[in-house]
Amino acid sequence: MSQQTVHLVDASLYVFRAWHSVPAEFFDVDGKPVNAVYGFTRFLLDLLERARPSHCGVAFDESLTSSFRNAIYPEYKANRELPPEELKLQFAYCQRVAAALGLRVLSDLSFEADDLIGSVVHALRPQQFRAVIVSADKDFGQLVGEHDEIWDFSKNLRWDSAGVKERLGVHPHQVADYLALTGDAIDNIPGVAGIGAKTAAVLLAHFGSLDTIYARIEEIPFLRFRGAAAAYVKLKAGSALARLSRSLTGIACDCPVPLDASSFACGRPDLAAVDGLIEQLRFGPLTRARMRALA
């Protein structure tokens, strides 16, 4: 049976990129900044014009302090600054833009965009859908199946499961264990102190999984790789942190998302909503023309 493709957008990444890269010279009718909305809208239009997706979901992070991971580890992402009030308004606008363009918007107060995307991937795979995850986040490597891809849209780079192995040194099904060992400074996930990317990849190549590493930990000093004895000591000392980190690095794939592929079918843009947003956001005629052309 031939496969269809669902494009799944890690929206918050592109909103934040626009916030940092687009000059603060765009304002809505109330005088509030909408530079991130402008940049995100431009990105979304570029994506739709280039990919012409038949099915698409746009996932936003609304669980910056209320994710289930915060309950497990209160320090999760504690190193990140929360979006200022003017950016929160822009996130709401970005959701409205995506919806007006006929795209399925996903958000949740307990689950992150990664989890929402993972849940859609797993729900639609049995329905003969392959996923193209539009993001540059290495965490998504764990979702890549035989036919799936990650698409770093800004750099126009794509990689499949072999690309995940080439980039990280581990297979997709090992990515969450790999991150549990190395930690992730961006998300403030501790990992095992002193275990770097190369050592983590070597250990997972030999043992297969984090659980097996700890089940057979006494074998590690006798392995033939540089620093094996030191790695054994570090892993013994960091056992609790490794397991804690593993509870944070795995993408949840059982979130409350639509389970039927038809829910992600791209609809025609709502022209009334598009025109209303253009007026409210005070975007120019070119953006209006591009949004209307998609209809």
Short mmCIF file of C-alpha atoms in Angstrom, two decimals:
data_model
loop_
_atom_site.label_atom_id
_atom_site.label_comp_id
_atom_site.label_asym_id
_atom_site.label_seq_id
_atom_site.Cartn_x
_atom_site.Cartn_y
_atom_site.Cartn_z
CA MET A 1 0.00 0.00 0.00
CA SER A 2 1.40 3.41 -0.97
CA GLN A 3 2.15 5.81 1.84
CA GLN A 4 0.95 9.36 2.30
CA THR A 5 2.92 12.06 4.10
CA VAL A 6 1.99 14.16 7.11
CA HIS A 7 4.11 17.24 7.78
CA LEU A 8 4.43 18.03 11.50
CA VAL A 9 5.79 21.45 12.42
CA ASP A 10 7.69 22.20 15.62
CA ALA A 11 6.11 25.67 15.65
CA SER A 12 7.65 27.15 18.79
CA LEU A 13 11.15 26.75 17.37
CA TYR A 14 10.25 28.94 14.42
CA VAL A 15 8.35 31.47 16.52
CA PHE A 16 11.40 31.96 18.76
CA ARG A 17 13.70 32.19 15.74
CA ALA A 18 11.48 34.89 14.26
CA TRP A 19 11.37 36.72 17.60
CA HIS A 20 15.16 36.93 17.62
CA SER A 21 15.76 37.57 13.92
CA VAL A 22 12.96 39.86 12.68
CA PRO A 23 13.41 43.53 13.60
CA ALA A 24 10.88 44.90 16.11
CA GLU A 25 9.28 47.15 13.52
CA PHE A 26 5.96 45.35 13.04
CA PHE A 27 2.99 46.35 15.22
CA ASP A 28 -0.68 45.39 15.29
CA VAL A 29 -3.60 47.82 15.31
CA ASP A 30 -3.17 48.25 19.08
CA GLY A 31 0.51 49.11 18.75
CA LYS A 32 1.75 45.79 20.15
CA PRO A 33 4.79 44.12 18.52
CA VAL A 34 4.11 41.32 16.04
CA ASN A 35 7.58 40.80 14.57
CA ALA A 36 7.59 37.10 15.60
CA VAL A 37 4.16 36.65 14.01
CA TYR A 38 5.41 38.21 10.80
CA GLY A 39 8.48 35.95 10.69
CA PHE A 40 6.48 32.84 11.58
CA THR A 41 3.83 33.64 8.97
CA ARG A 42 6.53 34.08 6.35
CA PHE A 43 8.08 30.73 7.35
CA LEU A 44 4.70 28.97 7.24
CA LEU A 45 3.88 30.39 3.81
CA ASP A 46 7.29 29.32 2.51
CA LEU A 47 6.69 25.81 3.85
CA LEU A 48 3.21 25.52 2.36
CA GLU A 49 4.28 26.89 -1.01
CA ARG A 50 7.31 24.61 -1.20
CA ALA A 51 5.94 21.37 0.25
CA ARG A 52 2.24 21.63 -0.74
CA PRO A 53 1.37 19.20 2.07
CA SER A 54 -1.82 17.18 1.92
CA HIS A 55 -1.79 16.66 5.70
CA CYS A 56 -0.18 18.91 8.29
CA GLY A 57 -0.12 19.56 12.03
CA VAL A 58 1.42 22.60 13.72
CA ALA A 59 2.43 21.93 17.33
CA PHE A 60 2.98 24.68 19.91
CA ASP A 61 4.55 24.54 23.38
CA GLU A 62 2.14 25.78 26.03
CA SER A 63 3.59 23.67 28.84
CA LEU A 64 6.74 25.66 29.53
CA THR A 65 6.25 25.32 33.30
CA SER A 66 3.42 22.78 33.50
CA SER A 67 4.78 19.82 31.53
CA PHE A 68 4.56 16.40 33.16
CA ARG A 69 8.38 16.54 33.14
CA ASN A 70 8.31 19.48 35.55
CA ALA A 71 6.46 17.27 38.03
CA ILE A 72 9.20 14.64 37.71
CA TYR A 73 12.08 17.11 37.88
CA PRO A 74 11.26 20.70 38.91
CA GLU A 75 14.59 21.90 37.48
CA TYR A 76 13.57 20.78 33.99
CA LYS A 77 14.18 23.72 31.61
CA ALA A 78 14.69 25.95 34.66
CA ASN A 79 17.68 27.50 32.90
CA ARG A 80 15.43 29.01 30.23
CA GLU A 81 13.86 32.42 30.48
CA LEU A 82 10.09 32.42 30.14
CA PRO A 83 8.70 34.34 27.15
CA PRO A 84 7.92 37.98 27.95
CA GLU A 85 4.30 39.08 27.86
CA GLU A 86 4.62 40.64 24.41
CA LEU A 87 5.79 37.30 23.00
CA LYS A 88 2.93 35.37 24.65
CA LEU A 89 0.48 37.51 22.67
CA GLN A 90 2.42 36.71 19.51
CA PHE A 91 2.20 32.96 20.15
CA ALA A 92 -1.59 33.30 20.28
CA TYR A 93 -1.53 35.18 16.98
CA CYS A 94 0.67 32.48 15.41
CA GLN A 95 -1.87 29.81 16.35
CA ARG A 96 -4.61 31.89 14.74
CA VAL A 97 -2.55 32.30 11.57
CA ALA A 98 -1.97 28.54 11.28
CA ALA A 99 -5.65 27.79 11.87
CA ALA A 100 -6.76 30.44 9.35
CA LEU A 101 -4.53 28.76 6.75
CA GLY A 102 -6.47 25.52 7.22
CA LEU A 103 -3.89 23.68 9.34
CA ARG A 104 -4.49 21.54 12.42
CA VAL A 105 -3.13 23.33 15.50
CA LEU A 106 -1.90 21.23 18.43
CA SER A 107 -1.19 22.45 21.97
CA ASP A 108 -1.54 21.13 25.50
CA LEU A 109 -0.76 22.33 29.02
CA SER A 110 0.77 19.01 30.11
CA PHE A 111 2.56 17.84 26.97
CA GLU A 112 5.20 19.57 24.88
CA ALA A 113 5.23 19.98 21.10
CA ASP A 114 7.62 17.00 20.88
CA ASP A 115 5.06 14.78 22.62
CA LEU A 116 2.17 15.99 20.48
CA ILE A 117 4.15 15.37 17.32
CA GLY A 118 5.28 11.95 18.55
CA SER A 119 1.71 10.98 19.32
CA VAL A 120 0.57 11.94 15.82
CA VAL A 121 3.46 10.02 14.24
CA HIS A 122 2.49 6.88 16.15
CA ALA A 123 -1.23 7.32 15.52
CA LEU A 124 -0.89 7.80 11.76
CA ARG A 125 1.88 5.27 11.04
CA PRO A 126 -0.57 2.30 11.09
CA GLN A 127 -2.75 4.32 8.70
CA GLN A 128 0.07 4.19 6.12
CA PHE A 129 1.44 7.66 6.77
CA ARG A 130 5.09 8.63 6.86
CA ALA A 131 6.06 11.72 8.84
CA VAL A 132 8.19 14.68 7.86
CA ILE A 133 9.02 16.49 11.11
CA VAL A 134 9.86 20.12 10.39
CA SER A 135 12.42 20.97 13.07
CA ALA A 136 16.13 21.07 13.84
CA ASP A 137 15.77 19.46 17.30
CA LYS A 138 17.89 16.33 17.76
CA ASP A 139 15.33 14.92 20.23
CA PHE A 140 13.04 14.08 17.32
CA GLY A 141 15.55 11.50 16.14
CA GLN A 142 13.86 8.96 18.39
CA LEU A 143 10.65 9.22 16.32
CA VAL A 144 12.22 8.50 12.94
CA GLY A 145 10.98 5.23 11.52
CA GLU A 146 11.92 3.50 8.29
CA HIS A 147 10.22 6.04 6.03
CA ASP A 148 10.21 9.17 8.19
CA GLU A 149 12.38 12.27 7.91
CA ILE A 150 13.41 15.31 9.91
CA TRP A 151 13.53 18.48 7.81
CA ASP A 152 15.57 21.42 9.06
CA PHE A 153 13.65 23.87 6.91
CA SER A 154 15.88 26.90 7.47
CA LYS A 155 18.98 25.05 6.22
CA ASN A 156 16.99 22.81 3.84
CA LEU A 157 18.63 19.73 5.33
CA ARG A 158 16.80 16.41 5.60
CA TRP A 159 17.83 13.26 7.39
CA ASP A 160 16.29 9.83 7.84
CA SER A 161 17.08 7.03 10.29
CA ALA A 162 20.52 6.55 8.74
CA GLY A 163 21.09 10.28 9.13
CA VAL A 164 20.22 10.08 12.83
CA LYS A 165 22.88 7.38 13.23
CA GLU A 166 25.38 9.48 11.29
CA ARG A 167 24.71 12.60 13.37
CA LEU A 168 24.47 11.13 16.87
CA GLY A 169 26.24 7.80 16.54
CA VAL A 170 23.18 5.84 17.71
CA HIS A 171 20.05 4.42 16.10
CA PRO A 172 16.69 6.23 16.47
CA HIS A 173 15.41 3.79 19.11
CA GLN A 174 18.51 4.58 21.22
CA VAL A 175 18.27 8.40 21.11
CA ALA A 176 16.36 8.79 24.40
CA ASP A 177 18.89 6.53 26.18
CA TYR A 178 21.76 8.44 24.56
CA LEU A 179 20.39 11.77 25.84
CA ALA A 180 19.86 10.25 29.29
CA LEU A 181 23.56 9.40 29.41
CA THR A 182 24.97 12.61 27.95
CA GLY A 183 22.40 14.97 29.43
CA ASP A 184 20.97 17.94 27.55
CA ALA A 185 22.10 21.40 28.63
CA ILE A 186 19.38 23.09 26.57
CA ASP A 187 16.62 21.37 28.57
CA ASN A 188 18.62 21.26 31.82
CA ILE A 189 18.64 17.44 31.87
CA PRO A 190 21.58 16.29 34.03
CA GLY A 191 22.63 12.98 32.46
CA VAL A 192 25.65 11.17 33.89
CA ALA A 193 28.49 13.50 34.83
CA GLY A 194 31.54 12.89 32.66
CA ILE A 195 29.83 10.69 30.06
CA GLY A 196 30.18 12.37 26.68
CA ALA A 197 28.71 11.70 23.27
CA LYS A 198 31.40 9.27 22.10
CA THR A 199 31.32 7.16 25.26
CA ALA A 200 27.51 7.05 25.24
CA ALA A 201 27.51 5.91 21.60
CA VAL A 202 30.13 3.21 22.31
CA LEU A 203 28.19 1.89 25.30
CA LEU A 204 24.90 1.78 23.42
CA ALA A 205 26.52 0.12 20.41
CA HIS A 206 27.77 -2.64 22.73
CA PHE A 207 24.84 -3.05 25.13
CA GLY A 208 21.89 -1.77 23.09
CA SER A 209 20.02 0.13 25.80
CA LEU A 210 20.40 2.03 29.05
CA ASP A 211 18.71 -0.75 31.00
CA THR A 212 21.15 -3.32 29.65
CA ILE A 213 24.11 -1.07 30.41
CA TYR A 214 23.10 -1.06 34.08
CA ALA A 215 22.13 -4.73 34.12
CA ARG A 216 25.63 -5.62 32.87
CA ILE A 217 27.57 -2.71 34.34
CA GLU A 218 30.28 -4.95 35.86
CA GLU A 219 31.43 -5.81 32.32
CA ILE A 220 32.30 -2.22 31.45
CA PRO A 221 35.86 -2.07 32.96
CA PHE A 222 36.84 -4.97 30.70
CA LEU A 223 35.63 -3.40 27.45
CA ARG A 224 38.25 -2.35 24.94
CA PHE A 225 37.69 1.36 24.64
CA ARG A 226 39.67 4.23 26.07
CA GLY A 227 38.41 5.30 29.47
CA ALA A 228 36.30 2.20 30.10
CA ALA A 229 37.33 1.95 33.76
CA ALA A 230 36.58 5.63 34.37
CA ALA A 231 33.23 5.31 32.60
CA TYR A 232 32.32 2.43 34.91
CA VAL A 233 32.97 4.59 37.99
CA LYS A 234 30.96 7.48 36.56
CA LEU A 235 28.03 5.27 35.60
CA LYS A 236 27.95 3.66 39.04
CA ALA A 237 27.90 7.07 40.70
CA GLY A 238 25.35 8.48 38.25
CA SER A 239 22.86 5.61 38.22
CA ALA A 240 20.00 7.57 39.81
CA LEU A 241 20.55 10.60 37.56
CA ALA A 242 20.69 8.39 34.47
CA ARG A 243 17.29 6.88 35.26
CA LEU A 244 15.84 10.25 36.19
CA SER A 245 17.13 11.70 32.92
CA ARG A 246 15.65 8.81 30.96
CA SER A 247 12.21 9.68 32.33
CA LEU A 248 12.68 13.16 30.82
CA THR A 249 14.28 12.41 27.45
CA GLY A 250 11.68 10.00 26.09
CA ILE A 251 9.00 11.55 23.89
CA ALA A 252 5.50 10.62 25.09
CA CYS A 253 3.50 9.09 22.26
CA ASP A 254 0.14 8.67 24.00
CA CYS A 255 -1.01 12.28 24.22
CA PRO A 256 -4.59 13.42 23.57
CA VAL A 257 -4.32 14.22 19.85
CA PRO A 258 -6.72 13.46 16.98
CA LEU A 259 -6.19 9.85 15.96
CA ASP A 260 -7.72 9.94 12.49
CA ALA A 261 -5.69 11.07 9.49
CA SER A 262 -8.58 13.13 8.17
CA SER A 263 -8.13 15.48 11.15
CA PHE A 264 -4.81 16.57 9.62
CA ALA A 265 -6.00 17.04 6.05
CA CYS A 266 -5.06 20.55 4.94
CA GLY A 267 -8.17 22.62 4.39
CA ARG A 268 -8.60 25.72 2.31
CA PRO A 269 -7.64 28.95 4.07
CA ASP A 270 -10.53 30.72 5.78
CA LEU A 271 -10.45 33.90 3.71
CA ALA A 272 -12.60 35.88 6.16
CA ALA A 273 -10.27 34.90 9.02
CA VAL A 274 -7.21 35.63 6.86
CA ASP A 275 -8.46 39.11 5.93
CA GLY A 276 -9.40 39.84 9.55
CA LEU A 277 -5.93 38.82 10.76
CA ILE A 278 -4.18 40.82 8.05
CA GLU A 279 -6.08 43.92 9.12
CA GLN A 280 -5.42 43.31 12.81
CA LEU A 281 -1.74 42.52 12.28
CA ARG A 282 -1.30 45.32 9.75
CA PHE A 283 0.59 43.09 7.35
CA GLY A 284 1.14 44.32 3.80
CA PRO A 285 -0.52 43.37 0.51
CA LEU A 286 2.17 40.82 -0.41
CA THR A 287 1.49 38.70 2.70
CA ARG A 288 -2.26 39.00 2.09
CA ALA A 289 -1.82 37.90 -1.53
CA ARG A 290 0.32 34.90 -0.53
CA MET A 291 -2.17 33.78 2.11
CA ARG A 292 -5.14 34.15 -0.24
CA ALA A 293 -3.29 32.39 -3.08
CA LEU A 294 -3.18 29.21 -1.01
CA ALA A 295 -6.96 29.01 -1.35
#
